[in-house]
Amino acid sequence: MSMAYDVVAIGSGHNGLVAAAYLAAAGRKVLVLERNAWFGGGVVTRELTVQGFKHDQHSVGHIFIQANPLIRNDELGLISKYGLKYIYPEVPLISVFDDGTTLSLYRDRQRNYQELAKFSQRDAEAYLKFSEIAAHYLPMLIGTLYSAPVPMGAQFAMMDQSPEGREMFATMMKSSWEIITDWFEHEKTRLHFARMVGENLASPEELGSGISLFMFLGFMEKYGIGIPVGGSGALTAALIRCIEDHGGEVISEVDVSIIETKAGRASAVLTHDGRRFEAKDAVIGGIHPHLLRGYLHEAGVAPHVFERAERTTTSPCACITIHASLQEKLQFKAGNHVDKAAFIELLPVSIARFRRSFDDVRYGELPKDPLLALASPTNIDPSRAPMGKATMHAWAYVPFEVDGRPAAYWDEIKEAYADRLLERMSPYFHNLSSNLIIGRHVDTPLDMQRTSPSFQRGDLHGIAGHQHQFGAHRPTPDLGRNTVPGVDRLYLVGPFQHPGGGVFGAGRAAAMRVFDDLKMNFSQFNKA
Ligand SMILES: Cc1cc2nc3c(=O)[nH]c(=O)nc-3n(C[C@H](O)[C@H](O)[C@H](O)COP(=O)(O)OP(=O)(O)OC[C@H]3O[C@@H](n4cnc5c(N)ncnc54)[C@H](O)[C@@H]3O)c2cc1C
């Protein structure tokens, strides 16, 4: 059986959907194929525990998509026409220390000044200067995020032209820890910012993590964290409505096995159940670099392209998540003000313990002090649970292979390890006990790889954000422009492509490339 479309997208992750939606809106006949029984990949909301409780299985907060013209200018009408609505909490993130004190990160600079002054007047003053620099960098950073990356050599040459560019280059090469300790003196301030950067799946001590500190702070002040009403999957739902409204189709439980090529051009996809979908103009592939060879083994791609792709490195920080439906809302001992925050970091007041936790993960061990964080989305959007009830989404960093054992070991230990994490969390709350929990669902790094092949080895960002896998070299220099050398009209999307993991709406850059190749006019969406 063979069916013909202009464009076929492999995978209904938000990036594939974004690319497909632009093409559908421009009049192409689009088909999106998803192997799971549900849509959205990492942008999904499901009743994972008990009926009536909606859980964001993966992403919770949509941060970096907020500056994307897709959302900022509502280029496809996701907000005005297709029902997407964001809430922007005034406190995107809070650090709750084990001595009962807290440090909130507000969207408002002056309030952050007051917060930091609780612990150090000097840090509060430094923050004003620091956030000024972050705000200054922000437009430059945003300028690089939502279109094809500039070639690496040109980017560095450009930065080398001015003192400001050279300063930014140095910031990019440094670790965020180096920058934090340079600017801030108090242990809690340092922990607060280091944990914030750590949300990027990297130890703050990793060289090259410096710029993410400025980027995160710049985004927090200007855009905050967007929490979609109804759940993370509301973005997926809006994208699907947009595609269908333009005559496209999005189908579940279709697992693509091969990309067929004809005369060096992607021409169709074949599925595991023997179907064939012809793609006259383009194939969009949410294909992890480790898996690319399997889809294209007869396409005549140069072996080094696959070899380099297979050598891309994942982050040592994989993730375990606990989703719980709760009898009532969580009661923090630190006070009700914690409820206002989107992301809540639970931290020991010890830099040594904090730093060692990342080291434990790097050595393949379960950390002695788990790096725990959580969100309680019902505090911000009560529509996700029956009245008076609540949800919790907790996460911690762990290795993919524990103590050198195969990843399948996670299937044996996951419930017991989740119990251990909940025990570690409970001293922060008045009411976190087994009586509070109606139902729970635990995802290990192996489960994440099973739910989406983008999350190889439990890496939420597909591959690590190391400098050699950055910009036009992400995932490799061969594949960094969303295309595969030797195969025309195949466009890669995923967290392993520029600009990296997270809800960025990066499928827009892939769509721009397709538009270019098909001599279509992308500026029709320009509403700026
Ligand atoms: C636990 C967790 C928490 C996270 N939290 C956040 C957060 O709060 N904020 C944030 O910004 N980011 C977060 N992320 C990261 C974010 O979710 C991902 O980076 C993002 O969703 C990736 O989107 P994508 O479309 O590129 O890929 P994916 O979402 O992985 O989508 C790929 C899709 O393709 C499908 N697919 C793959 N191969 C095939 C095939 N052969 N045939 C058919 N279908 C196929 C997959 O099933 C999947 O649905 C989190 C991720 C995880 C796992």
XYZ file of C-alpha atoms and ligand atoms in Angstrom:
581
model
C 0.000 0.000 0.000
C 1.440 3.422 -0.912
C 0.035 6.898 -0.280
C 1.373 10.188 -1.597
C 1.964 13.433 0.287
C 4.101 16.492 -0.332
C 5.782 16.278 3.060
C 6.033 13.386 5.518
C 7.260 14.024 9.063
C 8.627 11.168 11.164
C 7.538 11.775 14.752
C 4.985 14.087 16.341
C 7.401 15.734 18.777
C 6.765 19.465 18.926
C 9.710 20.138 16.589
C 8.379 17.860 13.852
C 4.903 19.328 14.326
C 6.210 22.894 14.137
C 8.018 22.190 10.857
C 4.974 20.354 9.489
C 2.613 23.132 10.582
C 4.532 25.833 8.680
C 4.505 23.680 5.556
C 0.806 22.855 5.913
C 0.011 26.536 6.441
C 1.861 27.274 3.190
C -0.399 24.856 1.327
C 1.634 21.626 1.253
C -0.101 18.293 1.791
C 1.459 17.164 5.047
C 1.449 13.874 6.944
C 2.919 13.353 10.433
C 3.549 9.767 11.594
C 3.934 8.927 15.286
C 4.983 5.546 16.655
C 3.366 6.047 20.067
C -0.359 5.811 20.746
C -0.228 9.479 21.793
C 1.254 12.604 20.238
C 3.855 15.127 21.327
C 7.033 13.235 22.313
C 8.468 15.344 25.142
C 5.553 17.805 25.033
C 2.713 15.691 26.287
C 0.090 15.696 29.031
C -1.393 12.353 30.034
C -3.506 10.829 32.770
C -0.568 8.791 34.003
C -1.793 7.978 37.500
C -5.539 8.239 38.060
C -8.360 9.430 35.822
C -8.943 13.170 36.097
C -5.305 14.027 36.946
C -3.309 15.434 34.040
C 0.459 15.006 34.211
C 3.129 16.536 32.006
C 5.105 13.371 31.460
C 8.210 15.226 30.295
C 8.460 19.001 29.800
C 6.592 21.207 32.261
C 7.768 24.755 31.578
C 8.105 26.200 28.092
C 10.945 28.659 28.388
C 12.932 29.181 25.233
C 10.002 28.941 22.820
C 8.691 32.198 24.309
C 11.015 34.347 22.188
C 10.437 32.251 19.063
C 8.433 34.240 16.474
C 6.148 31.186 16.384
C 4.855 32.281 19.812
C 6.074 35.854 20.116
C 4.416 36.912 16.856
C 1.893 34.066 16.873
C 2.993 33.308 13.310
C 0.712 30.281 12.916
C -2.173 31.486 15.076
C -1.501 28.895 17.806
C -2.638 31.448 20.397
C -5.208 33.500 18.510
C -6.823 30.615 16.626
C -5.839 27.192 17.935
C -6.389 27.535 21.666
C -2.865 27.747 23.130
C -2.701 29.836 26.298
C 0.229 30.408 28.646
C 0.402 31.393 32.296
C 3.628 33.178 33.310
C 4.190 32.762 37.065
C 5.824 35.768 38.715
C 8.307 33.369 40.350
C 9.747 31.099 37.655
C 12.019 29.329 40.139
C 12.658 29.094 43.866
C 15.455 27.486 45.868
C 14.222 25.896 49.086
C 17.136 25.143 51.406
C 17.174 22.372 53.957
C 17.421 24.944 56.773
C 13.951 26.238 55.829
C 15.091 29.434 54.081
C 14.248 30.241 50.459
C 15.529 32.332 47.579
C 13.000 33.200 44.897
C 13.920 34.105 41.362
C 11.368 36.712 40.309
C 10.770 38.069 36.855
C 11.222 41.484 38.422
C 14.816 42.667 38.856
C 14.147 44.832 41.902
C 12.432 41.991 43.715
C 15.422 39.780 42.981
C 17.603 42.505 44.436
C 15.543 42.425 47.637
C 15.617 38.627 47.748
C 19.392 38.432 47.433
C 19.840 41.227 49.966
C 18.258 38.908 52.572
C 21.567 37.037 52.537
C 24.128 39.416 51.054
C 23.880 43.103 50.210
C 26.972 42.729 48.050
C 25.367 39.949 45.999
C 22.221 42.031 45.579
C 24.285 44.915 44.165
C 26.256 42.540 41.936
C 23.014 41.042 40.639
C 21.837 44.404 39.314
C 24.959 44.640 37.141
C 24.870 40.973 36.233
C 21.255 41.019 35.075
C 21.982 44.165 33.078
C 24.625 42.214 31.134
C 22.222 39.278 30.719
C 19.591 41.636 29.296
C 22.205 43.083 26.957
C 23.263 39.638 25.686
C 19.685 38.456 25.256
C 18.847 39.942 21.809
C 22.173 38.644 20.436
C 21.437 35.169 21.765
C 17.841 35.212 20.571
C 19.071 36.233 17.116
C 20.812 32.848 16.836
C 18.164 30.518 18.235
C 15.296 30.171 15.778
C 16.953 29.943 12.396
C 19.775 27.876 10.922
C 23.018 28.224 12.894
C 25.796 30.421 11.552
C 28.862 28.363 10.477
C 31.130 27.904 13.491
C 34.169 29.639 11.963
C 32.128 32.668 10.928
C 30.521 32.854 14.367
C 33.849 32.889 16.190
C 35.388 35.314 13.680
C 32.416 37.635 14.172
C 32.782 37.522 17.947
C 36.480 38.242 17.663
C 35.756 41.598 15.995
C 34.908 43.578 19.127
C 35.857 43.680 22.824
C 32.242 42.886 23.652
C 32.250 39.873 21.321
C 35.511 38.645 22.825
C 34.038 38.964 26.309
C 31.027 36.940 25.223
C 33.325 34.330 23.700
C 35.188 34.021 27.011
C 31.873 33.650 28.827
C 30.903 30.868 26.440
C 34.107 28.967 27.134
C 34.024 29.302 30.928
C 32.090 27.202 33.384
C 29.092 28.832 34.992
C 30.597 27.998 38.385
C 33.616 30.160 37.525
C 31.311 33.039 36.661
C 29.089 32.556 39.703
C 32.020 32.531 42.135
C 33.515 35.541 40.376
C 30.351 37.579 40.874
C 28.666 36.301 44.012
C 29.952 35.582 47.508
C 27.189 34.004 49.593
C 26.855 30.230 49.661
C 23.088 30.381 49.096
C 23.350 32.805 46.181
C 25.932 30.552 44.593
C 23.806 27.448 45.110
C 20.701 29.223 43.806
C 22.294 30.192 40.489
C 24.334 27.005 40.129
C 21.222 24.842 40.542
C 19.394 26.989 38.014
C 22.116 26.307 35.434
C 22.149 22.665 36.508
C 18.589 22.407 35.162
C 20.323 22.316 31.790
C 21.598 18.775 32.549
C 25.123 19.965 33.097
C 27.224 20.347 36.164
C 27.790 24.073 36.675
C 31.483 23.201 36.688
C 31.395 22.033 33.103
C 33.449 24.249 30.832
C 31.229 25.898 28.249
C 28.218 26.188 30.557
C 28.898 29.869 31.336
C 26.636 31.415 28.749
C 23.609 29.436 29.908
C 23.621 31.410 33.157
C 23.199 34.690 31.279
C 20.727 33.174 28.863
C 18.570 31.673 31.590
C 18.486 34.888 33.620
C 17.832 37.014 30.542
C 14.909 34.805 29.567
C 13.508 34.684 33.085
C 13.352 38.465 33.337
C 12.016 39.142 29.885
C 9.736 36.147 29.287
C 9.546 34.007 32.428
C 8.511 30.365 32.227
C 5.394 29.681 30.195
C 3.066 27.110 31.752
C 0.483 26.067 29.161
C -3.095 26.030 30.434
C -4.241 22.407 30.492
C -0.697 21.040 30.382
C 2.436 20.949 28.273
C 0.535 18.913 25.686
C -1.648 21.949 24.964
C 1.134 23.091 22.610
C 1.027 19.742 20.809
C -2.772 19.917 20.592
C -2.667 23.454 19.139
C -0.068 22.425 16.540
C -2.158 19.425 15.499
C -5.273 21.613 15.203
C -3.271 23.977 13.002
C -1.997 21.167 10.754
C -5.432 19.579 10.426
C -7.065 22.932 9.773
C -4.743 23.272 6.782
C -5.680 19.831 5.478
C -2.766 17.889 7.010
C -2.949 14.551 8.810
C -1.345 13.379 12.049
C -1.512 9.623 12.647
C -0.493 7.610 15.716
C 0.936 4.100 16.035
C 2.867 4.187 12.788
C 6.509 3.292 13.310
C 8.777 4.376 10.469
C 11.654 2.003 9.746
C 13.337 3.228 6.549
C 13.694 6.438 4.575
C 13.629 5.511 0.924
C 15.795 7.507 -1.454
C 15.696 7.894 -5.205
C 18.615 9.476 -7.090
C 20.068 10.839 -3.831
C 16.800 12.343 -2.657
C 14.475 11.279 0.179
C 11.337 10.155 -1.591
C 9.257 8.030 0.799
C 9.153 6.396 4.214
C 8.510 2.721 4.907
C 6.938 1.524 8.131
C 7.495 -1.559 10.254
C 4.013 -2.792 9.331
C 4.774 -2.655 5.611
C 3.200 0.633 4.578
C 4.825 3.158 2.274
C 4.179 6.906 2.353
C 5.529 8.863 -0.566
C 6.975 12.312 0.089
C 7.101 14.343 -3.113
C 8.857 17.365 -1.630
C 10.470 16.520 1.697
C 10.873 14.162 4.633
C 11.255 15.664 8.100
C 12.939 13.243 10.468
C 13.019 13.340 14.251
C 15.950 10.930 14.126
C 18.622 10.758 16.796
C 22.192 10.722 15.404
C 22.850 7.333 17.035
C 19.983 5.863 15.000
C 20.433 7.615 11.654
C 22.288 4.772 9.942
C 19.360 2.410 10.558
C 16.997 4.618 8.521
C 19.396 5.312 5.690
C 21.582 2.251 5.389
C 20.937 1.880 1.672
C 21.018 5.579 0.819
C 24.702 5.776 -0.081
C 25.629 8.194 2.708
C 29.403 8.411 3.313
C 30.308 6.102 6.243
C 32.055 8.884 8.196
C 28.731 10.756 8.455
C 27.181 7.867 10.384
C 30.356 7.162 12.345
C 30.572 10.724 13.649
C 26.859 10.752 14.405
C 27.184 7.561 16.435
C 30.076 9.060 18.405
C 28.028 12.021 19.676
C 28.077 12.109 23.461
C 25.110 12.163 25.762
C 25.034 13.989 29.083
C 26.083 12.019 32.175
C 23.013 13.537 33.878
C 20.044 11.385 32.990
C 16.769 11.916 34.758
C 14.236 10.049 36.865
C 10.767 11.529 37.334
C 7.977 10.819 39.800
C 4.459 11.887 38.869
C 1.919 11.797 41.656
C -1.740 12.610 42.060
C -2.340 14.064 45.516
C -5.259 14.235 47.968
C -4.483 17.900 48.604
C -1.839 20.423 47.717
C 1.709 20.105 49.021
C 2.389 22.125 52.160
C 5.930 23.448 52.273
C 7.458 23.976 55.701
C 9.272 26.972 54.217
C 5.920 28.733 53.726
C 3.035 29.141 51.297
C 5.011 31.552 49.122
C 6.744 28.504 47.581
C 3.419 27.639 45.883
C 3.862 30.564 43.500
C 6.956 29.097 41.854
C 6.969 27.098 38.623
C 10.175 25.153 39.405
C 11.139 24.333 42.990
C 14.717 23.283 43.780
C 15.360 21.430 47.052
C 18.899 22.141 48.163
C 21.290 21.307 50.991
C 23.081 24.371 52.346
C 26.386 22.900 51.319
C 28.268 23.693 48.183
C 30.516 20.674 48.712
C 27.542 18.275 48.871
C 25.882 19.951 45.901
C 28.997 19.702 43.734
C 29.634 16.115 44.767
C 26.131 15.107 43.638
C 27.054 15.940 40.052
C 30.324 14.039 40.483
C 28.473 10.958 41.772
C 26.304 10.948 38.648
C 29.374 11.387 36.465
C 30.958 8.347 38.133
C 27.816 6.323 37.397
C 26.610 6.255 41.003
C 23.276 7.165 42.535
C 24.092 10.430 44.337
C 24.381 10.322 48.104
C 22.581 13.687 48.073
C 20.070 13.432 45.224
C 19.647 16.637 43.224
C 15.924 16.992 43.785
C 13.512 19.396 42.157
C 9.793 19.495 41.601
C 6.833 21.307 40.181
C 3.285 21.219 41.419
C 1.519 22.357 38.250
C -1.912 22.480 39.927
C -0.670 25.392 42.070
C -0.470 27.389 38.855
C -3.150 25.710 36.763
C -5.787 24.041 38.988
C -7.636 22.759 35.893
C -5.322 19.740 35.837
C -6.877 17.915 38.794
C -10.315 17.534 40.383
C -11.199 20.411 42.700
C -9.148 20.455 45.910
C -6.716 17.800 44.630
C -3.220 18.379 43.264
C -0.391 16.970 41.158
C 3.347 16.732 41.658
C 6.145 16.212 39.150
C 9.469 15.558 40.890
C 12.791 14.881 39.209
C 16.376 14.029 40.072
C 19.571 13.368 38.145
C 20.858 9.824 37.969
C 23.190 7.851 35.699
C 21.782 5.819 32.796
C 23.868 2.836 33.871
C 24.037 2.532 37.649
C 27.326 1.188 39.027
C 28.259 -0.187 35.602
C 25.156 -2.384 35.366
C 23.080 -2.555 32.165
C 20.344 0.100 31.983
C 17.716 -2.660 32.390
C 18.682 -2.663 36.083
C 16.461 0.408 36.359
C 13.398 -1.800 35.841
C 14.337 -3.665 39.032
C 15.075 -0.692 41.252
C 12.840 2.088 40.025
C 9.996 1.873 42.554
C 12.361 1.395 45.506
C 14.525 4.291 44.334
C 11.429 6.489 43.916
C 10.487 5.626 47.531
C 13.948 6.708 48.601
C 13.633 10.022 46.757
C 10.238 10.718 48.326
C 11.714 10.004 51.752
C 14.473 12.523 51.031
C 11.884 15.084 50.000
C 9.458 14.636 52.870
C 11.336 16.753 55.499
C 10.652 19.799 53.300
C 6.870 19.320 53.662
C 4.228 19.094 56.376
C 2.207 16.536 54.448
C 4.315 14.506 51.987
C 3.595 10.942 53.101
C 2.068 7.855 51.518
C -1.374 9.057 52.726
C -1.110 12.084 50.463
C -0.406 10.116 47.292
C -3.408 8.723 45.418
C -1.394 7.288 42.554
C 2.086 7.582 41.115
C 4.006 6.898 37.938
C 7.796 6.693 37.772
C 9.889 7.149 34.625
C 13.533 6.095 34.689
C 16.117 7.175 32.098
C 15.459 3.877 30.321
C 11.704 4.579 30.270
C 12.433 7.964 28.717
C 14.467 6.364 25.959
C 11.559 3.974 25.422
C 8.968 6.779 25.186
C 11.005 8.783 22.701
C 14.163 7.679 20.884
C 15.247 11.343 21.062
C 16.049 10.711 24.715
C 18.848 8.208 24.075
C 20.514 7.098 27.301
C 17.923 9.153 29.180
C 19.384 12.434 27.904
C 16.462 14.884 27.834
C 18.399 16.979 25.352
C 19.225 14.099 23.029
C 22.953 14.738 23.263
C 25.039 16.781 25.679
C 25.389 20.527 25.217
C 29.179 20.312 25.038
C 31.017 22.925 23.007
C 31.953 20.457 20.265
C 28.224 19.663 19.810
C 27.112 23.255 19.722
C 25.649 25.578 17.062
C 26.420 24.499 13.497
C 28.310 21.498 14.943
C 25.223 20.110 16.663
C 24.992 17.138 16.537
C 28.037 16.952 14.204
C 29.572 19.318 11.657
C 28.036 17.123 8.896
C 24.494 17.245 10.261
C 24.484 20.680 11.869
C 22.369 22.401 9.242
C 19.364 20.081 9.636
C 20.384 18.178 6.506
C 22.224 14.924 5.731
C 25.050 15.086 3.170
C 24.235 12.807 0.256
C 20.473 12.805 0.856
C 18.564 15.782 -0.490
C 15.211 16.809 0.917
C 15.696 15.095 4.266
C 15.557 17.532 7.191
C 16.478 16.570 10.735
C 14.644 17.946 13.753
C 15.103 17.165 17.416
C 16.699 18.267 20.662
C 20.029 16.985 19.311
C 19.983 19.686 16.585
C 20.685 23.412 17.027
C 19.836 25.164 19.329
C 19.542 22.158 21.650
C 17.222 20.351 24.004
C 14.145 21.920 25.484
C 10.934 23.308 24.115
C 12.392 25.760 21.602
C 10.088 25.277 18.612
C 13.290 24.593 16.675
C 11.310 22.923 13.899
C 10.894 26.474 12.596
C 14.547 26.548 11.465
C 14.105 23.209 9.688
C 10.957 24.547 8.005
C 12.872 27.615 6.800
C 15.404 25.328 5.168
C 12.662 23.352 3.394
C 11.069 26.599 2.231
C 14.426 27.708 0.809
C 14.976 24.450 -1.057
C 11.426 24.433 -2.439
C 11.743 28.116 -3.390
C 8.816 28.986 -1.135
C 8.472 32.272 0.652
C 8.874 31.973 4.438
C 8.404 35.699 4.963
C 4.654 35.194 4.416
C 4.610 34.390 8.162
C 6.514 37.489 9.142
C 4.319 39.533 11.466
C 7.073 41.417 13.274
C 11.506 14.257 31.883
C 11.710 15.405 30.954
C 11.474 16.696 31.396
C 11.684 17.783 30.552
N 11.385 19.031 31.002
C 11.500 20.078 30.172
C 11.025 21.357 30.562
O 10.439 21.536 31.636
N 11.201 22.381 29.693
C 11.775 22.201 28.464
O 11.903 23.173 27.713
N 12.189 20.990 28.054
C 12.051 19.925 28.863
N 12.414 18.682 28.437
C 13.022 18.526 27.111
C 11.977 18.574 26.004
O 10.844 17.830 26.373
C 12.556 17.996 24.703
O 13.806 18.587 24.421
C 11.631 18.272 23.536
O 10.327 17.844 23.825
C 12.139 17.575 22.288
O 11.187 17.758 21.270
P 11.357 17.098 19.839
O 10.142 17.371 19.079
O 12.633 17.547 19.255
O 11.546 15.539 20.101
P 10.597 14.526 20.847
O 9.700 15.261 21.736
O 11.448 13.488 21.429
O 9.698 13.901 19.703
C 10.120 12.917 18.822
C 8.891 12.096 18.444
O 9.194 11.281 17.328
C 8.624 10.003 17.522
N 9.382 9.066 16.700
C 10.714 8.829 16.771
N 11.056 7.894 15.865
C 9.923 7.563 15.189
C 9.641 6.654 14.129
N 10.582 5.902 13.599
N 8.374 6.573 13.670
C 7.393 7.343 14.204
N 7.603 8.198 15.231
C 8.857 8.308 15.708
C 8.778 9.773 19.011
O 7.920 8.768 19.486
C 8.440 11.159 19.555
O 7.064 11.302 19.757
C 12.170 17.573 29.241
C 12.376 16.277 28.766
C 12.135 15.191 29.605
C 12.333 13.795 29.080
